[in-house]
Short mmCIF file of C-alpha atoms and ligand atoms in Angstrom, two decimals:
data_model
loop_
_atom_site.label_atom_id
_atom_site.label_comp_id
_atom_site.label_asym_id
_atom_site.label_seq_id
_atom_site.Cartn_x
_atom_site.Cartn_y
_atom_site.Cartn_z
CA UNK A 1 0.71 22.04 -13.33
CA UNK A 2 3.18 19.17 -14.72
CA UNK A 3 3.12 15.96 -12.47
CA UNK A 4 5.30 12.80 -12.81
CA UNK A 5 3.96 9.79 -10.68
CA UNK A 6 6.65 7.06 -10.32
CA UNK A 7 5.51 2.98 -10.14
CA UNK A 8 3.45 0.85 -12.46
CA UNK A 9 0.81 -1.11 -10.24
CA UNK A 10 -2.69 -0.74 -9.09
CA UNK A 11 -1.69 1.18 -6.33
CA UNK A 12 -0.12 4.18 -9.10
CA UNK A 13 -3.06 3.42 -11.51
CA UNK A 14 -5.38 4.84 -9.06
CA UNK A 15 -3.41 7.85 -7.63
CA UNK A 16 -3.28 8.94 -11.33
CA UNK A 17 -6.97 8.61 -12.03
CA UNK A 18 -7.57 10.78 -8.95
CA UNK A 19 -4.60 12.95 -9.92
CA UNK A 20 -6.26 13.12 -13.74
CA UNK A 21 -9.74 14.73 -12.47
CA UNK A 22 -7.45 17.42 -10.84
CA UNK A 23 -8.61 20.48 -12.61
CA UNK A 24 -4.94 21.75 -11.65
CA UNK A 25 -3.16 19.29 -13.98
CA UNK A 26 -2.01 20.00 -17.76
CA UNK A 27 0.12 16.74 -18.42
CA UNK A 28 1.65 14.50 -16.58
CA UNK A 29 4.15 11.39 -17.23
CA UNK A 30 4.24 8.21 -15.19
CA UNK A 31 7.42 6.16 -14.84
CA UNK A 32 6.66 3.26 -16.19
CA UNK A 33 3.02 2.97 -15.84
CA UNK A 34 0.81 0.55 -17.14
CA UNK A 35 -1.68 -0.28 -20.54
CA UNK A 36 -4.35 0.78 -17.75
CA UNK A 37 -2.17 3.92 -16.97
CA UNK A 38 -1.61 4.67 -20.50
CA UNK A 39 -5.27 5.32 -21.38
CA UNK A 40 -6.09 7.77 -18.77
CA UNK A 41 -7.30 11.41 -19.80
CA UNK A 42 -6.83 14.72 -17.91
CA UNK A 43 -9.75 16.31 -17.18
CA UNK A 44 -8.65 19.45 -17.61
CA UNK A 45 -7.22 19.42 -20.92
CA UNK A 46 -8.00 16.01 -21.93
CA UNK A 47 -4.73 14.54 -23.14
CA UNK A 48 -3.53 11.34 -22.30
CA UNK A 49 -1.45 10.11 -19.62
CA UNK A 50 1.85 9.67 -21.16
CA UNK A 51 4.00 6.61 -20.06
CA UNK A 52 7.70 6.78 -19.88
CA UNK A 53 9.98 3.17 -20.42
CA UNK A 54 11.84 4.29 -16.81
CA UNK A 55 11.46 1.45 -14.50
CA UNK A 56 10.88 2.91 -10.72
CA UNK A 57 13.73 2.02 -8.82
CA UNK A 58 16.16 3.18 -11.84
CA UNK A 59 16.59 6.56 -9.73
CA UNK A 60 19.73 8.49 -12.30
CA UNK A 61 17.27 7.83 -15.17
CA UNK A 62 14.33 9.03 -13.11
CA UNK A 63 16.13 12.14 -12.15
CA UNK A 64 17.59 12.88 -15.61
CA UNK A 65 13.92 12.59 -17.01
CA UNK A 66 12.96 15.22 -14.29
CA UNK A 67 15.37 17.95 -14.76
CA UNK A 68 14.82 18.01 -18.22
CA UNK A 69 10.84 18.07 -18.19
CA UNK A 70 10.62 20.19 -15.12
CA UNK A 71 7.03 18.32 -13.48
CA UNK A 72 5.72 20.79 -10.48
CA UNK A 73 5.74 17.29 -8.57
CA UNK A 74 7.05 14.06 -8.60
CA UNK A 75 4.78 11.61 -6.44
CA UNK A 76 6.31 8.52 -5.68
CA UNK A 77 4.51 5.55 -5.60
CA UNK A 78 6.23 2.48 -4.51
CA UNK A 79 8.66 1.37 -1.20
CA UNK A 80 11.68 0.89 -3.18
CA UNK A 81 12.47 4.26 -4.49
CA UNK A 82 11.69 5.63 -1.00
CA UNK A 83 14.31 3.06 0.28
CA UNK A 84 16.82 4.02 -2.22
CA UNK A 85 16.33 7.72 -1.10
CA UNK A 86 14.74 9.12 -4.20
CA UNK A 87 13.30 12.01 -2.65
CA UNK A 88 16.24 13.60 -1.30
CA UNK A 89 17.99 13.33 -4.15
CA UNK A 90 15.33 15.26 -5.89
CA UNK A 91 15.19 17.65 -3.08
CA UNK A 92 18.81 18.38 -3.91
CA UNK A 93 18.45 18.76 -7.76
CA UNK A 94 16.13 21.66 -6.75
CA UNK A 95 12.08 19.21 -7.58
CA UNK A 96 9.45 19.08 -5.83
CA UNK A 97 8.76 15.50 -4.70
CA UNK A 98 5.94 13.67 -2.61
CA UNK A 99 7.18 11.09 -0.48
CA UNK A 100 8.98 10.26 2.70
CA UNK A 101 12.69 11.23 2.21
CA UNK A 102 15.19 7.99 3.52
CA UNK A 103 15.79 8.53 6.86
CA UNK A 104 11.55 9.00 7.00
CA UNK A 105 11.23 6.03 4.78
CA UNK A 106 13.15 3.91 7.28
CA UNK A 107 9.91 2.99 8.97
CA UNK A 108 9.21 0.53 6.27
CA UNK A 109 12.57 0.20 4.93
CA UNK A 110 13.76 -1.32 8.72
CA UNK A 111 11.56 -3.30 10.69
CA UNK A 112 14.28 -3.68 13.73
CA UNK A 113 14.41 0.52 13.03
CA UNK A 114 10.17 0.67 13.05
CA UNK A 115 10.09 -1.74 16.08
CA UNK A 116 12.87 0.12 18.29
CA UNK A 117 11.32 3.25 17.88
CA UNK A 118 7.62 1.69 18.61
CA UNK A 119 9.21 0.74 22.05
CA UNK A 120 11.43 4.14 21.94
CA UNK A 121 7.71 6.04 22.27
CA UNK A 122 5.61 3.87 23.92
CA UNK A 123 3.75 2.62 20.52
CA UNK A 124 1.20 -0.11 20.99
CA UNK A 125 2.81 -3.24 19.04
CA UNK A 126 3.90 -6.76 19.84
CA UNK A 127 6.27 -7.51 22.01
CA UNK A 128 9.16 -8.13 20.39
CA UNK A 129 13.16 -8.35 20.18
CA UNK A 130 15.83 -7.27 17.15
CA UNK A 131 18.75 -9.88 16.91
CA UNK A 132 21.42 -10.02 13.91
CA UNK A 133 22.81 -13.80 16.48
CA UNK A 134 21.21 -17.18 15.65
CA UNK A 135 21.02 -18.10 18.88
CA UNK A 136 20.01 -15.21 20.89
CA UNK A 137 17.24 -15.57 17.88
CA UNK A 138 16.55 -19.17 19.16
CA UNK A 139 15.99 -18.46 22.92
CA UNK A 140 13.86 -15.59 22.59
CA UNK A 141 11.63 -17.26 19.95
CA UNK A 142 11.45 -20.03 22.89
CA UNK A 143 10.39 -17.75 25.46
CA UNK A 144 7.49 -17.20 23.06
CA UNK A 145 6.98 -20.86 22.64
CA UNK A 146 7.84 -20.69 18.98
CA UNK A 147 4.50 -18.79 17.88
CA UNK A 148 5.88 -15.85 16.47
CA UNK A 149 6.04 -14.35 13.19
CA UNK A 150 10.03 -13.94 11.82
CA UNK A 151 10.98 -10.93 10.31
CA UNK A 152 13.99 -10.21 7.83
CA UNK A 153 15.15 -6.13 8.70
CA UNK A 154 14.79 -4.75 5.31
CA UNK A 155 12.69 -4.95 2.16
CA UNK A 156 12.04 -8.39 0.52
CA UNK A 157 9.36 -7.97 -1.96
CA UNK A 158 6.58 -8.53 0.72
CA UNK A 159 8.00 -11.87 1.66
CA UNK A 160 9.63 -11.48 4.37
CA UNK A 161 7.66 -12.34 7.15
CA UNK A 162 7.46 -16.02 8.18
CA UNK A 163 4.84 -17.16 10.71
CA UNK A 164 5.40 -19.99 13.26
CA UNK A 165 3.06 -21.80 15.49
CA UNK A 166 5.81 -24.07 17.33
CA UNK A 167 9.64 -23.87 18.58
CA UNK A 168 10.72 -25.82 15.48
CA UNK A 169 8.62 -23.73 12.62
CA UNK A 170 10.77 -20.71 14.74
CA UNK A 171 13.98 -22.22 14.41
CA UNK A 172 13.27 -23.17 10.85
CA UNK A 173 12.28 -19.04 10.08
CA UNK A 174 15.40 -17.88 11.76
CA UNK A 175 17.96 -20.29 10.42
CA UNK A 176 16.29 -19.70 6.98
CA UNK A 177 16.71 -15.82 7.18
CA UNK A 178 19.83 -15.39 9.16
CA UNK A 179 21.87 -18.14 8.42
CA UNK A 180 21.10 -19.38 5.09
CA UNK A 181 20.36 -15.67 4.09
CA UNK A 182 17.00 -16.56 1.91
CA UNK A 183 16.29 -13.42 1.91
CA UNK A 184 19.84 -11.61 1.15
CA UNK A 185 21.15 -9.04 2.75
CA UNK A 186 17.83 -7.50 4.05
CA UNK A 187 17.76 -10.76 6.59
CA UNK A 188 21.30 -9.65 8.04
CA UNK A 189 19.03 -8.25 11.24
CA UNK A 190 15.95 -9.42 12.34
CA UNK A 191 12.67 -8.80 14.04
CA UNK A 192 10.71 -11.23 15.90
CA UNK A 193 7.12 -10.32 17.33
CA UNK A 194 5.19 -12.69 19.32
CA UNK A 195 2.01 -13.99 17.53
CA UNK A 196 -0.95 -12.08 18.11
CA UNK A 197 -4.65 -12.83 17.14
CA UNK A 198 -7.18 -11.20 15.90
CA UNK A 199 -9.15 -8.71 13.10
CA UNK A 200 -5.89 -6.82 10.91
CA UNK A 201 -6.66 -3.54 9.27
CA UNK A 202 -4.92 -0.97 7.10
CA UNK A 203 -4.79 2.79 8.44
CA UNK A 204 -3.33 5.41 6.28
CA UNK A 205 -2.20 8.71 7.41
CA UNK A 206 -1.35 11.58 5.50
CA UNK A 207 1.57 13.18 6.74
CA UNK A 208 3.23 16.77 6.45
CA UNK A 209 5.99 16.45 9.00
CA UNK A 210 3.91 17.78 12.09
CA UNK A 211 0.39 16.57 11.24
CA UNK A 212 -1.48 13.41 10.56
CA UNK A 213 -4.72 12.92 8.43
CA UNK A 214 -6.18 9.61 9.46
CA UNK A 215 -8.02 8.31 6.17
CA UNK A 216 -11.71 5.84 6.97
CA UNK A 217 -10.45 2.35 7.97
CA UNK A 218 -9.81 -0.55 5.24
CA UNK A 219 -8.97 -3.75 4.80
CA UNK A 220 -7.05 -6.15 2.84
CA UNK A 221 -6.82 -9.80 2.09
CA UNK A 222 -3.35 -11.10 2.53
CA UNK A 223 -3.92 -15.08 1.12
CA UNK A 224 -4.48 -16.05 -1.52
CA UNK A 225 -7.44 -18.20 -1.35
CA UNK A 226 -10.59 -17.78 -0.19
CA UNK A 227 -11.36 -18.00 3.95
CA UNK A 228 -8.09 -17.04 4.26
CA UNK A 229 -6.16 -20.00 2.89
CA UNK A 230 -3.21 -20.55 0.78
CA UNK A 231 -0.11 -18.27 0.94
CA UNK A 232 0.34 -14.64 1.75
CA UNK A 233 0.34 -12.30 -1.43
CA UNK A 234 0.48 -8.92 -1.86
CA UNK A 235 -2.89 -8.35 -1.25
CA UNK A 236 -6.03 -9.88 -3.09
CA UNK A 237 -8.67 -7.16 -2.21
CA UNK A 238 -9.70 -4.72 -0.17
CA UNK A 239 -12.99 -2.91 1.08
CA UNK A 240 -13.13 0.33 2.75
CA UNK A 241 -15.27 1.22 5.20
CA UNK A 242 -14.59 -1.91 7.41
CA UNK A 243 -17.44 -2.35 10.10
CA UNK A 244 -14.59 -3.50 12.45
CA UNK A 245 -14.17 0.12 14.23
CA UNK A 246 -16.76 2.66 14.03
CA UNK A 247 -15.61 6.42 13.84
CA UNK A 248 -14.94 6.94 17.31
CA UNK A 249 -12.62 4.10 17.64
CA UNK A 250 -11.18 5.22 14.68
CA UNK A 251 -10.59 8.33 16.07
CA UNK A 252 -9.29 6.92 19.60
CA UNK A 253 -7.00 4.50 17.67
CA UNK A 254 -5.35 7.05 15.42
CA UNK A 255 -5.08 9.32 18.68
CA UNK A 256 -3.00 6.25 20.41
CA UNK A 257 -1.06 5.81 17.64
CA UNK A 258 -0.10 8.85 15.98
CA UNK A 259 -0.16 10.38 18.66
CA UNK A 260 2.96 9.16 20.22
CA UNK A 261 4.33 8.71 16.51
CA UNK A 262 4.43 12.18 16.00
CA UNK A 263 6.04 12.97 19.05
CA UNK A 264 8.20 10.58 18.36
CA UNK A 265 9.39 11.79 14.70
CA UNK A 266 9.64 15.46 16.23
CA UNK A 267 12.27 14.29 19.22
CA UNK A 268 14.32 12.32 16.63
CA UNK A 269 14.22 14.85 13.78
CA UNK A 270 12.24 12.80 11.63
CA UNK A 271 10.30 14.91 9.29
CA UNK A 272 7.46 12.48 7.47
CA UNK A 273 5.91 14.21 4.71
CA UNK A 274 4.11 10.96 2.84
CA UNK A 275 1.40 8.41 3.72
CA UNK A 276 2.15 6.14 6.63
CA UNK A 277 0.06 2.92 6.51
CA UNK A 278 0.31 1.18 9.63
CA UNK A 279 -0.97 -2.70 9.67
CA UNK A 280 -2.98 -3.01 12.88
CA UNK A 281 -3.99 -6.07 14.45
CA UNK A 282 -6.91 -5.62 16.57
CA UNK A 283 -6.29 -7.52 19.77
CA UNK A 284 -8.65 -8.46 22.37
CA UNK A 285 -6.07 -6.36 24.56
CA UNK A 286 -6.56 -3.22 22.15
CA UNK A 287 -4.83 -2.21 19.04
CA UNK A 288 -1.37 -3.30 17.97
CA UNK A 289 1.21 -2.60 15.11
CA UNK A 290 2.43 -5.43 13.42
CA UNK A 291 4.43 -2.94 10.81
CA UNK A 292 4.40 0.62 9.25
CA UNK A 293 4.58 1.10 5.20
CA UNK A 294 6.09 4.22 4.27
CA UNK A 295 3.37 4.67 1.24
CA UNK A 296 0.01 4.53 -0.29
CA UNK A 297 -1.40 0.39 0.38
CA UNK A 298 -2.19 -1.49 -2.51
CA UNK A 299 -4.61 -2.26 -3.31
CA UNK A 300 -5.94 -0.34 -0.33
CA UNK A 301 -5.61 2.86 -2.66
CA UNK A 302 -7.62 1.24 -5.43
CA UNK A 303 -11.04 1.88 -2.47
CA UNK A 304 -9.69 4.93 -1.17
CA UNK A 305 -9.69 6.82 -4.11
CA UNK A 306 -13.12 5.52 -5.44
CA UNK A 307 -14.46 7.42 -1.81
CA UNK A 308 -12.01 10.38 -1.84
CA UNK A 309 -13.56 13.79 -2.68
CA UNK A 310 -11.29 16.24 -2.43
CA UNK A 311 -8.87 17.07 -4.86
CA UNK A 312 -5.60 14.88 -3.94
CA UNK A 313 -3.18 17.19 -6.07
CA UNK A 314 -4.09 19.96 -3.09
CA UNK A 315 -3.59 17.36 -0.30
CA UNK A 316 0.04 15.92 -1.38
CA UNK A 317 0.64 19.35 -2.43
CA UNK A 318 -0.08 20.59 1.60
CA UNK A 319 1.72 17.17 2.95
CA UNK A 320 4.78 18.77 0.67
CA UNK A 321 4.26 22.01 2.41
CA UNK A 322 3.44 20.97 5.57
CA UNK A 323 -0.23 22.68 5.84
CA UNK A 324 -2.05 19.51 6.23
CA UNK A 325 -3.86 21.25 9.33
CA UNK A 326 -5.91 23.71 6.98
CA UNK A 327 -6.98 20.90 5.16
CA UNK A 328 -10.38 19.40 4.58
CA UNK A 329 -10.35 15.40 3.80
CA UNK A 330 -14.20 14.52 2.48
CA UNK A 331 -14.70 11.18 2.27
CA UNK A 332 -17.82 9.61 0.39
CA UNK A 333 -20.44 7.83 2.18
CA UNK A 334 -20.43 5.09 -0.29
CA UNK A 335 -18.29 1.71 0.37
CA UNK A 336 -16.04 0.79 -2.14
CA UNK A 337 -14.31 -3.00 -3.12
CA UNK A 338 -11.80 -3.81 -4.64
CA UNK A 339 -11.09 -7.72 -6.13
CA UNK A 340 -7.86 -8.64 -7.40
CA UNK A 341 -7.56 -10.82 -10.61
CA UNK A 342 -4.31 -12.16 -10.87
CA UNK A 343 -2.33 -14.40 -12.64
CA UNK A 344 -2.58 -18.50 -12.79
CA UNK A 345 -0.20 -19.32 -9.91
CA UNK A 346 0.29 -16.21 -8.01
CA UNK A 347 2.53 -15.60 -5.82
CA UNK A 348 4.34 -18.39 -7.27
CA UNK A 349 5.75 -18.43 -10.48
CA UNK A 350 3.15 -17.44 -13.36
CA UNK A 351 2.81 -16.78 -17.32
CA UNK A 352 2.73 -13.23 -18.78
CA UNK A 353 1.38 -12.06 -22.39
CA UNK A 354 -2.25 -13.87 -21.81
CA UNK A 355 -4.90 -11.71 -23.69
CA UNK A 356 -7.75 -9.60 -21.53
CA UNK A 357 -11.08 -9.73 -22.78
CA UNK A 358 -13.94 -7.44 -21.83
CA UNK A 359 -12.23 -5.13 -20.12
CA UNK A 360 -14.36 -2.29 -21.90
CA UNK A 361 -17.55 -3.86 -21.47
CA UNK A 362 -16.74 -4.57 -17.61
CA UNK A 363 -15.74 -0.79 -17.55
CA UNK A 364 -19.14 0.76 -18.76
CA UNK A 365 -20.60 -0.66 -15.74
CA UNK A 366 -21.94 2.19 -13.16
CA UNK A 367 -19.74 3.18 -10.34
CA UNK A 368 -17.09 1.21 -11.38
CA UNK A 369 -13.69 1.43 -12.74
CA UNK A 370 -11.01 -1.39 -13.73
CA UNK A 371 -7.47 -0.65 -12.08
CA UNK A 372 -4.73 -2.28 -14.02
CA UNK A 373 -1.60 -3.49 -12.22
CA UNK A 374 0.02 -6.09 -14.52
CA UNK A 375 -0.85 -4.97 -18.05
CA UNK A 376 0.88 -4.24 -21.04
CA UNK A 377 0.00 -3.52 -24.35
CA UNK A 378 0.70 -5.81 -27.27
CA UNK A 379 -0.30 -5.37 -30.95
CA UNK A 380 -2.90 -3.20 -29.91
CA UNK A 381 -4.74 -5.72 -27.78
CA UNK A 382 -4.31 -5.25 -23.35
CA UNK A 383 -2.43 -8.42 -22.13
CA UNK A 384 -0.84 -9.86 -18.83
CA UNK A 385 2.46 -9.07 -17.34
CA UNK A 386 2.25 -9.09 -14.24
CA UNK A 387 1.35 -11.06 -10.95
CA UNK A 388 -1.53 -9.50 -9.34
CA UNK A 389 -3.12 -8.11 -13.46
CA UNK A 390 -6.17 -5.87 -12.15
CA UNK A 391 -7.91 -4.53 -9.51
CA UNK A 392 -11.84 -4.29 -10.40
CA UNK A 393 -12.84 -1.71 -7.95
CA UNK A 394 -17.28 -0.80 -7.53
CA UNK A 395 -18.61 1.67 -5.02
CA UNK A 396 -22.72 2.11 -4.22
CA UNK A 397 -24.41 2.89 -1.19
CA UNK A 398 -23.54 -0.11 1.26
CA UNK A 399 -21.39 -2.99 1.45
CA UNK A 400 -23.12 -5.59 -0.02
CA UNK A 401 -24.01 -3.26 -3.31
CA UNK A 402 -20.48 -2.61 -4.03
CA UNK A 403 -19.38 -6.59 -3.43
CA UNK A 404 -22.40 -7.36 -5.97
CA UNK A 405 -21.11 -4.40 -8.73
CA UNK A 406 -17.33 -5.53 -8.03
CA UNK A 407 -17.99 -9.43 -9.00
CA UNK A 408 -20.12 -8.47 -11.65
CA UNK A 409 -17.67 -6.25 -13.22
CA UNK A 410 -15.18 -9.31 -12.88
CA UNK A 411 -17.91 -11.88 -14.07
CA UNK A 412 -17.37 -9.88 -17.58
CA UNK A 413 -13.13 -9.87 -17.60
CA UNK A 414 -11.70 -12.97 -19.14
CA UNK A 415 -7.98 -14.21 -19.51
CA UNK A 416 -6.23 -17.68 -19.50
CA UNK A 417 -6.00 -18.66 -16.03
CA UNK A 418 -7.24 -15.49 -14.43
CA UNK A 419 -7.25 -16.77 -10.24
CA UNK A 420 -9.09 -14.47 -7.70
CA UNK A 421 -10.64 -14.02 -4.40
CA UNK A 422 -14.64 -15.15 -4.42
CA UNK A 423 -15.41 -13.29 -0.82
CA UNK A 424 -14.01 -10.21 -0.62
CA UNK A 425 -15.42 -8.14 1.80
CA UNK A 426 -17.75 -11.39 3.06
CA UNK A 427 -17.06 -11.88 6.41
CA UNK A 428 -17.85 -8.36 7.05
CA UNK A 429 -21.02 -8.29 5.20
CA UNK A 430 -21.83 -11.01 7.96
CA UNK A 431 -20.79 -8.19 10.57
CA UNK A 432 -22.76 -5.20 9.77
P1 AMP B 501 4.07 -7.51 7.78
O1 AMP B 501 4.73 -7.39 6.42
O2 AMP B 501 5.00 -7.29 8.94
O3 AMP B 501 2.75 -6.81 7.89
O4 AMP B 501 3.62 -9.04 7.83
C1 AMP B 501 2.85 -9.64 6.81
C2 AMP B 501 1.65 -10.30 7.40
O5 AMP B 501 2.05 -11.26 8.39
C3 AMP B 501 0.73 -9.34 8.16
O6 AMP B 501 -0.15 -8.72 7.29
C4 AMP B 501 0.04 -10.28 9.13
O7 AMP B 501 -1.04 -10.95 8.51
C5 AMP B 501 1.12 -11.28 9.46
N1 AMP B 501 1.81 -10.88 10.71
C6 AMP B 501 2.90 -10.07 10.80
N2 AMP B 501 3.27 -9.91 12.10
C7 AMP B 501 2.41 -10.63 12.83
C8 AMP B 501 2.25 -10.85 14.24
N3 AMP B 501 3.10 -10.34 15.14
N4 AMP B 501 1.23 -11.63 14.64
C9 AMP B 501 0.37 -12.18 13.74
N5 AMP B 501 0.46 -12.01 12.41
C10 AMP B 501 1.46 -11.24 11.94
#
């Protein structure tokens, strides 16, 4: 079987090593990949990975390369493709494609869309109001006291989202992303959810249009410091399982959830074939959306891959056909991190083209493997392009094993002003 997997990060790096060991696969392309990417062999027929110069939201180009190479399946990695309705334009030339179509993808692609159907079907999430009016903005950010976090509607490179602790931080947020329009058209509408406290986690569900697959529990680190300081980025690690909710909460808090989500898609004629990653903040008052993604996390993926078992061609292959429900999901026992080394001054403005050293020495380690996100190849030698540059990913029998394999693996990678994350996964080690 031919696959084409569309994006170029961490998050697409490790869907195509899983997709690789697929003893299904004979070649497949991705769109525009990465050096990382690039080096991958199939298992079956051990050929490389072949990367295409087709950047992921150039969707004519995309298509074009499709029709004439003919891939069983196209699996689309990143939110703005989704957005741009990628898959039903696909759908219409006749390909197979894994991902939400637009009207599906909507749930990340809107926030005043994912909120108003939260409160549509009874959803646990923050409360909340939609305005696209300053000052209709204004009062209801005072009725929350001005701790609230400020949301622009659409997509906005993860940036979006400003959080306020007083009435004039609030005003500040919503003159910045509805009047001054910081964040360009995607601030035209906005969201604002009261502030709520406590422990965040990822959930990812596999989706097939009628059923759900809840995947273990995971989490990421948002900041870019360590003990959460310094500003929000797109993630800076992650760790999967989290010690946060055992498997029966799991299982309760999926049923809560989906539940009503699913119900919800069915009255409206939404039809979700894809991963939906909800961010949950556990509250002292129960679990409570903060936002749905319409994809695979990253670098959540990086960990869940490193514990998946079964064969993921066969499960986005049944989310495409919608048989999900016959299904078996085996997760390894093993925990899995994942630390982020990015770029000198990420998320701010950073130099590309710095040379990686001992990335092959790092990647001989046991249980381990070295995602790359921004990577390129130059003159034969692996180099930085990118923000967030790799994702060093170690599994082993508990938590604290895989935190000690992860930092040594990074201990070994070297590049000019390499920043990252020194307790990933720590305050849960001092949980379990
Ligand atoms: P989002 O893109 O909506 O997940 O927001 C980005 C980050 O902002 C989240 O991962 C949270 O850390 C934080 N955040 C968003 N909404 C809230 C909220 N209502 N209360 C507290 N923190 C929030």
């Amino acid at each position: 079987m031919k696959l084409l997997v569309i994006g170029s990060g961490g998050r697409e790096h490790a869907l195509v090593w899983k997709l690789a060991q697929s003893l299904h696969v004979t070649q497949m392309w991705c769109a525009p990949g990465n050096a990382g990417i690039a080096q991958e062999r199939l298992a079956r027929t051990q050929t490389t990975v072949e990367c295409v110069k087709i950047g992921a939201e150039d969707v004519p180009r995309l298509l074009a390369f499709a029709e004439e190479k003919k891939p069983a399946l196209t699996v689309v990695g990143p939110d703005n493709p989704l957005a741009l309705g990628i898959v039903d334009l696909f759908q219409k030339s006749g390909l197979r494609v894994w991902g939400p179509n637009r009207q599906a993808a909507q749930f990340e692609s809107s926030k005043v869309f994912a909120q108003e159907f939260m409160e549509r079907h009874g959803i646990p999430t923050a409360r909340a109001g939609s305005f696209s009016e300053e000052n209709s903005a204004r009062k209801f950010a005072a009725s929350l006291g001005g701790r609230c976090a400020v949301k622009a509607d659409g997509l906005a490179l993860g940036k979006g989202v400003l959080i306020c602790r007083n009435p004039a931080e609030a005003n500040q947020a919503i003159d910045d992303i509805l009047v001054q329009k910081s964040f360009g058209g995607a601030g035209a509408r906005i969201v604002i959810q009261e502030l709520l406290e406590g422990t965040e986690i990822s959930l990812h569900a596999l989706c097939d249009g009628k059923t759900a697959r809840l995947f273990p529990t995971a989490q990421d680190h948002k900041r870019a410091q360590d003990g959460d300081q310094g500003p929000n980025t797109g993630g800076m690690g992650t760790y999967s399982p989290t010690p946060f909710l055992n498997e029966t909460q799991l299982a309760e808090v999926g049923k809560e959830i989906l539940g009503p989500w699913l119900k919800g898609c069915a009255a409206e004629g939404i039809d979700f074939r894809g991963l939906l990653y909800p961010g949950v903040m556990l509250t002292k008052t129960g679990p409570k959306i903060l936002e749905f993604n319409a994809r695979f996390g990253d670098p959540e993926t990086q960990v869940y891959m490193t514990r998946l078992e079964t064969d993921l061609l066969e499960l986005l292959d049944a989310s495409v056909n919608g048989a999900l429900d016959r299904m078996e999901l085996k997760w390894s026992t093993m925990a899995s991190v994942c630390v982020v080394m990015a770029s000198g001054g990420y998320p701010g403005t950073y130099e590309k083209g710095k040379e990686i050293s001992g990335l092959e020495e790092a990647g001989r380690l046991p249980r381990t493997k070295i995602f790359h996100a921004g990577t390129a190849e130059a003159a034969g030698k692996i180099v930085t392009s990118g923000g967030r540059v790799l994702g060093v990913t170690a599994w082993a029998d508990d938590l604290a094993g895989a935190i000690e394999a992860a930092y040594a693996a990074v201990a070994k990678i070297r590049f000019d002003g390499a920043q990252f994350r020194r307790d990933i996964a720590a305050q849960a080690l001092r949980c379990v």
